[in-house]
Every structure is written in C-alpha cells, then in structure tokens.
C-alpha atoms as a PDB file:
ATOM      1  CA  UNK A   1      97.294 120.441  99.613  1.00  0.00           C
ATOM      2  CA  UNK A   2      96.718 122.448  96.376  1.00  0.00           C
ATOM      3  CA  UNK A   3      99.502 123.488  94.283  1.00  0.00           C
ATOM      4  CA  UNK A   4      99.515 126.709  95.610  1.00  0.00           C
ATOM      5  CA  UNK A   5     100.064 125.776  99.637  1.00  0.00           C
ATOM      6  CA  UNK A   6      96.134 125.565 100.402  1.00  0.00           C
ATOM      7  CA  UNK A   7      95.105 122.336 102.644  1.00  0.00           C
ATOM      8  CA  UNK A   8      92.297 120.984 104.811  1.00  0.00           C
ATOM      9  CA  UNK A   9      92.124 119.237 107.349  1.00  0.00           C
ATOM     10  CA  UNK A  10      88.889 117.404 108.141  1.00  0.00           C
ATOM     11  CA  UNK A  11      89.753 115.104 110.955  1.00  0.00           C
ATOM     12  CA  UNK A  12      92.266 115.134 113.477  1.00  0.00           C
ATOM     13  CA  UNK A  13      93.592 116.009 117.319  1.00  0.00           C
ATOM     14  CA  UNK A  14      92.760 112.470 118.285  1.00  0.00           C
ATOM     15  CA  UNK A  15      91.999 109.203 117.294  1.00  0.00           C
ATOM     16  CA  UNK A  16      88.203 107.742 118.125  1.00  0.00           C
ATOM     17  CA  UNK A  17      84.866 106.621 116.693  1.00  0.00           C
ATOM     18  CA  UNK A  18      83.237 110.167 116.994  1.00  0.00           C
ATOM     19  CA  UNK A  19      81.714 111.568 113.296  1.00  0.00           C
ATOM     20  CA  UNK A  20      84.751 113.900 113.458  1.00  0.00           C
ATOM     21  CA  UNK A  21      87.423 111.344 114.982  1.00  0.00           C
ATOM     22  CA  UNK A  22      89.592 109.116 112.795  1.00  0.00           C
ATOM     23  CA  UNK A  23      91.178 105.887 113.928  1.00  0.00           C
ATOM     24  CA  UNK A  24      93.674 104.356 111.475  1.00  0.00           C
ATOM     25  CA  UNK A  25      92.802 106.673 108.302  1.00  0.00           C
ATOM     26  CA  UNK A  26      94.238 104.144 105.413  1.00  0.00           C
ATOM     27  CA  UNK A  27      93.080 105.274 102.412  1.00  0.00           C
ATOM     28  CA  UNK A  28      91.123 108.351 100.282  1.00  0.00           C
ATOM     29  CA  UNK A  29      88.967 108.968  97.899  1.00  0.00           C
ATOM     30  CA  UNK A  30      87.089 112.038  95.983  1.00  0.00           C
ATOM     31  CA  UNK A  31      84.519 112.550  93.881  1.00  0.00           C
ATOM     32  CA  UNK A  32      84.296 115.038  91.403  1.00  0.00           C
ATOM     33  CA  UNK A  33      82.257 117.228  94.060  1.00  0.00           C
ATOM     34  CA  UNK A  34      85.116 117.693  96.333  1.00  0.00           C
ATOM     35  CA  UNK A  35      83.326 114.851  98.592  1.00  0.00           C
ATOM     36  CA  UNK A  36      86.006 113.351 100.341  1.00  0.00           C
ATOM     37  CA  UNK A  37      85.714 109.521 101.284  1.00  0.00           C
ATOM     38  CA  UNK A  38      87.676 108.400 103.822  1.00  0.00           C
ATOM     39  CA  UNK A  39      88.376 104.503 104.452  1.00  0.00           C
ATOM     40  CA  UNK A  40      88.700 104.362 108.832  1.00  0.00           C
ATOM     41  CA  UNK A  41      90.157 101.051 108.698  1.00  0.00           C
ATOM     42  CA  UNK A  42      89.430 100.660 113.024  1.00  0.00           C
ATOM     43  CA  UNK A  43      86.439 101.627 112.837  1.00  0.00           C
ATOM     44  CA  UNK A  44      85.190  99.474 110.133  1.00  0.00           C
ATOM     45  CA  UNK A  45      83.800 102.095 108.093  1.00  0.00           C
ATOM     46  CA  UNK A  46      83.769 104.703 105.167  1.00  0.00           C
ATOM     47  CA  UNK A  47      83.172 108.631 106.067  1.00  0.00           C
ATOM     48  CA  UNK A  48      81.823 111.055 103.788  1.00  0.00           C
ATOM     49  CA  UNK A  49      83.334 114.751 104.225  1.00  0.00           C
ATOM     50  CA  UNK A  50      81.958 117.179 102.467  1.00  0.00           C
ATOM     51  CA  UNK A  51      82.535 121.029 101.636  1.00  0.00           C
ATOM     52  CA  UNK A  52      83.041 122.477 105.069  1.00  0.00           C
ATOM     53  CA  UNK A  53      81.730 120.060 107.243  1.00  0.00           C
ATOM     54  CA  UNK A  54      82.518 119.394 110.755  1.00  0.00           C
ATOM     55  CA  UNK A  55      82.052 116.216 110.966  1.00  0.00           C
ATOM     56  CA  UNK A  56      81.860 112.822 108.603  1.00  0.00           C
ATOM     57  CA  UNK A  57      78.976 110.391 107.645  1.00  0.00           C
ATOM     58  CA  UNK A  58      79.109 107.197 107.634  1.00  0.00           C
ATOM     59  CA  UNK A  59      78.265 105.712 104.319  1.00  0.00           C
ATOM     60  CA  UNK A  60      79.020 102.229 105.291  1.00  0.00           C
ATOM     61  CA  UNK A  61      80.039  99.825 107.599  1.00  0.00           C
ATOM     62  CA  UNK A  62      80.134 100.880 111.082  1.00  0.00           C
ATOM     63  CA  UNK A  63      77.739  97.880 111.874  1.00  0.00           C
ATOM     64  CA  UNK A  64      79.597  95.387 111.399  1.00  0.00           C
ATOM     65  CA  UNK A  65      79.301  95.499 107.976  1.00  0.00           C
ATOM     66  CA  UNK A  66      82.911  96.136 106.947  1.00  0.00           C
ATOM     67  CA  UNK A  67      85.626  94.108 108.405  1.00  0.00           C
ATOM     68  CA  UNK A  68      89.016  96.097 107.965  1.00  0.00           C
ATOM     69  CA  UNK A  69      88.331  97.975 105.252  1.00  0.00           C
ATOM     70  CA  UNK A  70      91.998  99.150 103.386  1.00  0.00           C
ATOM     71  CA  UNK A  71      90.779 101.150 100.144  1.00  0.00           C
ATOM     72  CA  UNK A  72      88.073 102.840  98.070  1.00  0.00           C
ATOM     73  CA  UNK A  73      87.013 103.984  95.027  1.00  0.00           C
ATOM     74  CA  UNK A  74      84.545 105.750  93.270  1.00  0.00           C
ATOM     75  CA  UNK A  75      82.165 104.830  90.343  1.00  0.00           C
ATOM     76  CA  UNK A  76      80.331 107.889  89.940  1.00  0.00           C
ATOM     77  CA  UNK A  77      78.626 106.730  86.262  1.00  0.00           C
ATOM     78  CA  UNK A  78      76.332 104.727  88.921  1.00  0.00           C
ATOM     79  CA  UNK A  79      74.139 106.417  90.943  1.00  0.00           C
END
C-alpha cells in the first residue's frame, strides 16, 4: 500500500494455475514501470502484472523450466 492508504490487489480469492490465480506467492518484484513480478513458487513460474491488468503473464517457467522458484530481481540496465 502507498503511504497514503492506497493498495492493489492483483491476484487473489483462490489459489490455482489460472493467469489471474496465485498458488504460493513467495516473493515480489517491480520495475520502475509499476510492472509487478510476481515469483508463484507452485506453479513454477514468474507473472508479469501490469497497470490495471486482470490477469498475469507468464514470463518464465511454467514449462518446466523453473523448479521452485523463491525470489526475483530486476536488472533493468539489460534489455
């Protein structure tokens, strides 16, 4: 939440492997965009959330990629 009482919620209600279902959220990043990464740990992959959207990305794993991911970061001097 922002400083001021403002927060967003961008997944939630129940746990799943749907673009807008969550299943063991563990960790967060976000870019200087106000993209907001989030690490699904049980589903073995990183969502993307951006600016009013209803539902994530996946911007990896999800294919067996990822084993358990538990954090992320950001280098956004690469592109």
């Amino acid at each position: 939440c922002t400083p001021d009482g403002r927060c967003l919620t961008v997944a939630g209600g129940s746990q799943g492997a749907g673009d807008a279902e969550l299943y063991s959220p563990y960790d967060v990043a976000i870019s200087s965009g106000g993209d907001i990464f989030v690490v699904d740990t049980q589903n073995h992959r990183i969502q993307r959330w951006g600016y009013k959207d209803t539902a994530g990305v996946t911007v990896a794993g999800g294919d067996g990629e990822l084993s358990f991911p538990s954090s992320a970061s950001l280098d956004e001097g690469r592109r």
